């Protein structure tokens, strides 16, 4: 039985109009950035500026109150001082606002319980009005241009539209990850900083994103949850439909202490959370880099059907490292079929080692790689491939990018391309990434992704 609430959450992302309460005329102020994001961004709906002390800001006529908006309001962004927030939220409830984001901090996270209690009472009074916050960075929906992040775009770039949705208990961490995703050309569909989670929490968001057609993979940064049963219910619901990747803050005792003063939540015991994640089929990442390695891999690659991994390389040392990585991550080395071995041997010199790892040697050319990859994709004994491509060797022509993109276009097995090096290697990896092929700097990172995928697949097999 569901005990999480997804009702009304759609209006955060499908709003036809938005009101900025606390819109500011001061350039660089949070209320200014909030208004500017909607006025100068891609949002196509009506934008209302609420400021009783100004006539116009950014060419938008200012209204004294949310009650003065001439139409029903789908989304309101509150960026006023904390002492004013309860009054403003009450007016939003009276107006019938569908969704509210409270950017303002200064509540339970600093021990301000009187103001917190007032907000709780108002939220209970208007159950149809969904509230994200307080103490948040904001929300983002790339496709519709809904952008309430108070970091201006020139300082914190917005990523392109994609199929990964990201929820974060920490606004600052979320902003850094979004900026990082933009630089690395990762696509994001939706982002939510949910802060103190007085109404909409991580469980509600997991439940909503599980049914969201624009989201293929859910990523979450979680410091702690207030309702364990609710979280488990939502997590199981979500992982039955799509991969959920979580990075947990507060794993150490000192880290856990800082959680309460950050978002007013309970960090809890790290081992308990790890057990819950495993029970729910959640993929747990250990680092931020791993978060997006997992996210892009689950987004780009078909799911594993088994745990037998084939290594193809043009560098013997990398083949050894990949072998260690596969076995250390509790995967198996595939045993290729004899017909596969013969096909690869036919285009390879006698000194090439055609087994696992399959070492095409340092003089491997494009054709040798083509036959090896194509044959292994067809081999029923192989479930996934770690493809080590050292682009620097002179026998590999620059056209290998186009060849691999064509070869892997309709792949039914996950392929993790691994390559090390500087600008030249990076250029080729970027070409592959743009075509939706996952690339990594090390065999261990590639094996970690395959292992994470296999754990998720095994969980899915148990529940389906």
CSV table of C-alpha atoms in Angstrom, one decimal, residues 72-380:
chain,number,residue,atom,x,y,z
A,72,UNK,CA,-5.4,31.1,-10.4
A,73,UNK,CA,-1.8,30.5,-9.6
A,74,UNK,CA,-0.1,27.1,-10.4
A,75,UNK,CA,3.3,27.8,-8.8
A,76,UNK,CA,4.5,30.4,-6.3
A,77,UNK,CA,8.1,31.0,-5.3
A,78,UNK,CA,8.6,32.5,-1.8
A,79,UNK,CA,11.9,34.5,-1.4
A,80,UNK,CA,10.9,36.7,1.6
A,81,UNK,CA,12.6,37.0,5.0
A,82,UNK,CA,11.7,34.1,7.2
A,83,UNK,CA,9.5,36.1,9.6
A,84,UNK,CA,7.2,36.9,6.8
A,85,UNK,CA,6.9,33.4,5.3
A,86,UNK,CA,4.0,32.2,7.4
A,87,UNK,CA,1.8,35.2,6.4
A,88,UNK,CA,2.7,34.8,2.8
A,89,UNK,CA,2.1,31.0,2.8
A,90,UNK,CA,-1.3,31.6,4.4
A,91,UNK,CA,-2.2,34.0,1.6
A,92,UNK,CA,-1.1,31.3,-1.0
A,93,UNK,CA,-3.5,28.9,0.7
A,94,UNK,CA,-6.3,31.4,0.6
A,95,UNK,CA,-5.6,32.1,-3.1
A,96,UNK,CA,-5.7,28.4,-3.9
A,97,UNK,CA,-2.1,28.2,-5.2
A,98,UNK,CA,-1.4,24.6,-6.3
A,99,UNK,CA,2.4,24.4,-5.6
A,100,UNK,CA,4.7,26.5,-3.5
A,101,UNK,CA,8.5,26.5,-3.3
A,102,UNK,CA,9.9,28.2,-0.1
A,103,UNK,CA,13.4,29.3,-0.9
A,104,UNK,CA,13.9,31.0,2.5
A,105,UNK,CA,16.0,29.4,5.2
A,106,UNK,CA,15.9,30.1,9.0
A,107,UNK,CA,13.5,27.5,10.4
A,108,UNK,CA,14.0,24.1,12.1
A,109,UNK,CA,17.6,23.8,10.9
A,110,UNK,CA,18.6,26.7,13.2
A,111,UNK,CA,16.2,25.8,16.0
A,112,UNK,CA,13.5,28.3,15.0
A,113,UNK,CA,10.7,26.1,16.1
A,114,UNK,CA,8.0,28.8,16.5
A,115,UNK,CA,8.1,29.8,12.9
A,116,UNK,CA,8.4,26.1,11.9
A,117,UNK,CA,5.2,25.3,13.9
A,118,UNK,CA,3.3,28.1,12.1
A,119,UNK,CA,4.3,26.7,8.7
A,120,UNK,CA,3.2,23.1,9.8
A,121,UNK,CA,-0.2,24.4,10.8
A,122,UNK,CA,-0.7,26.2,7.5
A,123,UNK,CA,0.4,23.2,5.4
A,124,UNK,CA,-2.1,21.0,7.3
A,125,UNK,CA,-4.8,23.6,6.8
A,126,UNK,CA,-4.4,23.6,3.0
A,127,UNK,CA,-3.6,19.9,2.0
A,128,UNK,CA,-4.2,20.5,-1.7
A,129,UNK,CA,-1.4,23.1,-1.7
A,130,UNK,CA,1.9,21.1,-2.1
A,131,UNK,CA,5.0,22.8,-0.6
A,132,UNK,CA,8.7,22.2,-1.2
A,133,UNK,CA,11.0,23.6,1.4
A,134,UNK,CA,11.8,25.7,3.3
A,135,UNK,CA,15.6,26.1,3.0
A,136,UNK,CA,16.0,25.1,-0.6
A,137,UNK,CA,18.0,26.1,-3.7
A,138,UNK,CA,14.8,25.6,-5.8
A,139,UNK,CA,13.5,23.4,-8.6
A,140,UNK,CA,14.4,23.0,-12.3
A,141,UNK,CA,12.6,21.5,-15.3
A,142,UNK,CA,14.8,22.0,-18.3
A,143,UNK,CA,12.1,21.2,-21.0
A,144,UNK,CA,9.5,23.7,-19.7
A,145,UNK,CA,11.9,26.4,-18.6
A,146,UNK,CA,10.8,26.2,-14.9
A,147,UNK,CA,13.8,27.5,-13.1
A,148,UNK,CA,13.7,28.7,-9.5
A,149,UNK,CA,17.3,28.1,-8.7
A,150,UNK,CA,18.7,31.2,-6.9
A,151,UNK,CA,22.2,30.7,-8.3
A,152,UNK,CA,22.3,32.8,-11.5
A,153,UNK,CA,22.9,30.9,-14.8
A,154,UNK,CA,26.2,32.8,-15.5
A,155,UNK,CA,27.6,31.4,-12.3
A,156,UNK,CA,25.9,28.0,-12.2
A,157,UNK,CA,25.2,26.6,-15.7
A,158,UNK,CA,22.0,24.7,-16.4
A,159,UNK,CA,22.5,21.3,-18.1
A,160,UNK,CA,20.8,20.3,-21.3
A,161,UNK,CA,17.5,18.4,-21.3
A,162,UNK,CA,17.9,14.7,-20.6
A,163,UNK,CA,16.4,11.6,-18.9
A,164,UNK,CA,18.1,11.8,-15.5
A,165,UNK,CA,16.1,13.5,-12.6
A,166,UNK,CA,18.0,14.5,-9.5
A,167,UNK,CA,16.6,15.3,-6.0
A,168,UNK,CA,18.8,16.6,-3.3
A,169,UNK,CA,18.5,17.4,0.3
A,170,UNK,CA,21.3,19.9,0.0
A,171,UNK,CA,20.9,22.9,-2.3
A,172,UNK,CA,24.6,23.7,-2.5
A,173,UNK,CA,25.6,20.2,-3.4
A,174,UNK,CA,22.8,20.1,-6.0
A,175,UNK,CA,24.0,23.3,-7.6
A,176,UNK,CA,27.5,22.0,-7.9
A,177,UNK,CA,26.3,18.7,-9.4
A,178,UNK,CA,24.1,20.6,-12.0
A,179,UNK,CA,27.0,22.8,-12.9
A,180,UNK,CA,29.2,19.7,-13.2
A,181,UNK,CA,26.6,17.9,-15.3
A,182,UNK,CA,26.4,20.9,-17.7
A,183,UNK,CA,30.2,21.0,-18.3
A,184,UNK,CA,30.2,17.2,-18.9
A,185,UNK,CA,27.2,17.5,-21.3
A,186,UNK,CA,25.0,15.2,-19.1
A,187,UNK,CA,21.2,15.6,-19.7
A,188,UNK,CA,18.9,16.4,-16.8
A,189,UNK,CA,15.1,16.4,-16.9
A,190,UNK,CA,14.2,17.6,-13.4
A,191,UNK,CA,16.0,18.8,-10.3
A,192,UNK,CA,14.5,19.4,-6.9
A,193,UNK,CA,16.2,20.7,-3.8
A,194,UNK,CA,13.8,19.7,-1.0
A,195,UNK,CA,15.6,21.0,2.1
A,196,UNK,CA,13.6,20.7,5.3
A,197,UNK,CA,10.9,18.7,3.6
A,198,UNK,CA,8.0,20.0,5.7
A,199,UNK,CA,5.5,18.7,3.1
A,200,UNK,CA,7.0,17.2,-0.1
A,201,UNK,CA,9.8,14.9,0.9
A,202,UNK,CA,12.2,12.4,-0.8
A,203,UNK,CA,9.6,9.7,-0.7
A,204,UNK,CA,6.9,11.8,-2.4
A,205,UNK,CA,9.4,12.8,-5.1
A,206,UNK,CA,10.6,9.2,-5.7
A,207,UNK,CA,6.9,8.1,-6.1
A,208,UNK,CA,6.3,11.0,-8.5
A,209,UNK,CA,9.4,10.5,-10.6
A,210,UNK,CA,8.8,6.7,-10.8
A,211,UNK,CA,5.7,7.5,-13.0
A,212,UNK,CA,7.3,10.4,-14.9
A,213,UNK,CA,7.7,9.6,-18.6
A,214,UNK,CA,10.5,12.1,-18.9
A,215,UNK,CA,12.7,10.3,-16.3
A,216,UNK,CA,14.6,7.1,-17.0
A,217,UNK,CA,16.9,7.2,-14.0
A,218,UNK,CA,16.4,8.8,-10.6
A,219,UNK,CA,19.4,10.2,-8.6
A,220,UNK,CA,19.1,11.3,-5.0
A,221,UNK,CA,21.4,12.9,-2.4
A,222,UNK,CA,20.0,12.0,1.0
A,223,UNK,CA,21.2,13.1,4.4
A,224,UNK,CA,18.4,11.5,6.4
A,225,UNK,CA,14.7,10.5,6.3
A,226,UNK,CA,12.1,11.3,8.9
A,227,UNK,CA,9.7,8.5,8.0
A,228,UNK,CA,11.4,5.2,7.3
A,229,UNK,CA,8.3,3.3,6.4
A,230,UNK,CA,7.2,5.9,3.9
A,231,UNK,CA,10.6,6.0,2.3
A,232,UNK,CA,10.8,2.2,1.9
A,233,UNK,CA,7.4,2.1,0.4
A,234,UNK,CA,8.3,4.8,-2.2
A,235,UNK,CA,11.7,3.4,-2.9
A,236,UNK,CA,10.3,-0.1,-3.6
A,237,UNK,CA,7.7,1.5,-5.9
A,238,UNK,CA,10.3,3.4,-7.8
A,239,UNK,CA,12.9,0.7,-8.2
A,240,UNK,CA,10.3,-1.7,-9.6
A,241,UNK,CA,10.0,0.8,-12.5
A,242,UNK,CA,13.4,2.3,-13.0
A,243,UNK,CA,16.9,2.5,-11.5
A,244,UNK,CA,17.3,4.7,-8.4
A,245,UNK,CA,20.8,5.8,-7.5
A,246,UNK,CA,21.5,7.3,-4.0
A,247,UNK,CA,24.5,8.9,-2.4
A,248,UNK,CA,24.1,9.2,1.3
A,249,UNK,CA,25.4,12.1,3.4
A,250,UNK,CA,26.3,11.6,7.1
A,251,UNK,CA,27.9,8.2,6.9
A,252,UNK,CA,30.5,9.0,9.6
A,253,UNK,CA,29.5,10.0,13.2
A,254,UNK,CA,30.8,13.6,12.7
A,255,UNK,CA,29.0,13.8,9.3
A,256,UNK,CA,25.8,12.7,11.0
A,257,UNK,CA,26.1,15.4,13.6
A,258,UNK,CA,26.2,18.1,11.0
A,259,UNK,CA,23.1,16.8,9.2
A,260,UNK,CA,20.7,18.2,11.9
A,261,UNK,CA,22.0,21.7,11.6
A,262,UNK,CA,21.9,21.5,7.8
A,263,UNK,CA,18.4,20.2,7.0
A,264,UNK,CA,16.8,19.4,10.3
A,265,UNK,CA,16.7,15.7,9.7
A,266,UNK,CA,18.1,12.5,11.3
A,267,UNK,CA,21.1,10.9,9.6
A,268,UNK,CA,20.8,7.6,11.3
A,269,UNK,CA,23.2,4.7,11.2
A,270,UNK,CA,25.1,4.2,8.0
A,271,UNK,CA,24.8,0.4,8.1
A,272,UNK,CA,21.0,0.6,8.6
A,273,UNK,CA,20.7,2.9,5.5
A,274,UNK,CA,22.9,0.6,3.5
A,275,UNK,CA,20.7,-2.4,4.5
A,276,UNK,CA,17.5,-0.4,3.6
A,277,UNK,CA,19.0,0.6,0.2
A,278,UNK,CA,19.8,-3.0,-0.6
A,279,UNK,CA,16.4,-4.2,0.5
A,280,UNK,CA,14.7,-1.7,-1.8
A,281,UNK,CA,16.9,-2.3,-4.8
A,282,UNK,CA,18.5,1.1,-4.6
A,283,UNK,CA,22.0,1.5,-6.2
A,284,UNK,CA,24.2,3.2,-3.6
A,285,UNK,CA,27.1,5.4,-5.0
A,286,UNK,CA,30.1,6.2,-2.8
A,287,UNK,CA,31.2,9.4,-4.5
A,288,UNK,CA,29.7,12.1,-6.6
A,289,UNK,CA,31.8,10.9,-9.6
A,290,UNK,CA,30.3,7.5,-9.2
A,291,UNK,CA,26.8,9.0,-9.0
A,292,UNK,CA,27.0,10.2,-12.5
A,293,UNK,CA,29.0,7.3,-13.8
A,294,UNK,CA,26.1,5.1,-12.7
A,295,UNK,CA,23.5,7.5,-13.9
A,296,UNK,CA,24.9,7.8,-17.5
A,297,UNK,CA,25.5,4.1,-17.7
A,298,UNK,CA,21.9,3.2,-16.7
A,299,UNK,CA,20.6,5.9,-19.1
A,300,UNK,CA,22.8,4.8,-22.1
A,301,UNK,CA,23.0,1.1,-21.8
A,302,UNK,CA,20.6,-1.9,-22.0
A,303,UNK,CA,20.3,-3.9,-18.8
A,304,UNK,CA,22.6,-6.9,-18.3
A,305,UNK,CA,21.0,-10.3,-18.8
A,306,UNK,CA,23.8,-12.0,-16.8
A,307,UNK,CA,27.1,-11.4,-15.1
A,308,UNK,CA,29.5,-12.7,-17.7
A,309,UNK,CA,31.8,-9.9,-18.9
A,310,UNK,CA,34.2,-9.9,-21.9
A,311,UNK,CA,37.2,-7.7,-21.9
A,312,UNK,CA,38.5,-6.4,-25.3
A,313,UNK,CA,41.7,-4.4,-25.3
A,314,UNK,CA,44.7,-3.1,-27.3
A,315,UNK,CA,46.8,-2.8,-24.1
A,316,UNK,CA,47.9,-5.8,-22.2
A,317,UNK,CA,48.3,-4.0,-18.9
A,318,UNK,CA,44.8,-2.5,-19.1
A,319,UNK,CA,43.5,-6.0,-19.7
A,320,UNK,CA,45.1,-7.2,-16.5
A,321,UNK,CA,43.6,-4.3,-14.5
A,322,UNK,CA,40.2,-4.9,-16.1
A,323,UNK,CA,40.4,-8.6,-15.1
A,324,UNK,CA,41.1,-7.6,-11.5
A,325,UNK,CA,38.2,-5.1,-11.6
A,326,UNK,CA,35.7,-7.6,-13.0
A,327,UNK,CA,36.5,-10.2,-10.4
A,328,UNK,CA,36.8,-7.7,-7.5
A,329,UNK,CA,33.3,-6.5,-8.3
A,330,UNK,CA,31.9,-10.1,-8.1
A,331,UNK,CA,31.3,-10.4,-11.8
A,332,UNK,CA,32.5,-13.3,-14.0
A,333,UNK,CA,34.8,-13.5,-16.9
A,334,UNK,CA,32.9,-14.6,-20.0
A,335,UNK,CA,34.1,-17.6,-22.0
A,336,UNK,CA,33.6,-16.7,-25.6
A,337,UNK,CA,32.2,-19.3,-28.1
A,338,UNK,CA,34.7,-21.0,-30.4
A,339,UNK,CA,33.1,-19.4,-33.5
A,340,UNK,CA,33.7,-16.0,-31.9
A,341,UNK,CA,37.3,-16.8,-31.2
A,342,UNK,CA,37.8,-17.9,-34.8
A,343,UNK,CA,36.3,-14.8,-36.3
A,344,UNK,CA,38.6,-12.5,-34.3
A,345,UNK,CA,41.6,-14.8,-34.9
A,346,UNK,CA,41.0,-14.5,-38.7
A,347,UNK,CA,41.8,-10.7,-38.7
A,348,UNK,CA,44.4,-10.8,-36.0
A,349,UNK,CA,48.1,-11.7,-35.9
A,350,UNK,CA,49.3,-15.0,-34.3
A,351,UNK,CA,50.6,-13.1,-31.2
A,352,UNK,CA,47.1,-11.7,-30.4
A,353,UNK,CA,45.6,-13.4,-27.4
A,354,UNK,CA,42.0,-14.3,-28.3
A,355,UNK,CA,40.4,-15.3,-25.0
A,356,UNK,CA,39.4,-13.2,-21.9
A,357,UNK,CA,40.8,-10.6,-21.8
A,358,UNK,CA,41.0,-10.5,-25.6
A,359,UNK,CA,44.2,-8.7,-26.2
A,360,UNK,CA,44.2,-7.4,-29.8
A,361,UNK,CA,47.7,-6.0,-29.1
A,362,UNK,CA,49.2,-2.6,-29.5
A,363,UNK,CA,49.1,-2.6,-33.3
A,364,UNK,CA,45.3,-3.3,-33.4
A,365,UNK,CA,43.6,-1.3,-36.2
A,366,UNK,CA,40.0,-0.3,-36.8
A,367,UNK,CA,39.0,-3.5,-38.5
A,368,UNK,CA,40.4,-5.7,-35.7
A,369,UNK,CA,38.3,-3.8,-33.2
A,370,UNK,CA,35.2,-3.9,-35.5
A,371,UNK,CA,35.3,-7.7,-35.8
A,372,UNK,CA,36.1,-8.3,-32.1
A,373,UNK,CA,33.2,-6.0,-30.9
A,374,UNK,CA,30.7,-7.2,-33.4
A,375,UNK,CA,31.5,-10.9,-32.7
A,376,UNK,CA,31.3,-10.5,-28.9
A,377,UNK,CA,27.9,-8.6,-29.2
A,378,UNK,CA,26.6,-11.7,-31.1
A,379,UNK,CA,28.1,-14.2,-28.7
A,380,UNK,CA,25.4,-15.8,-26.4
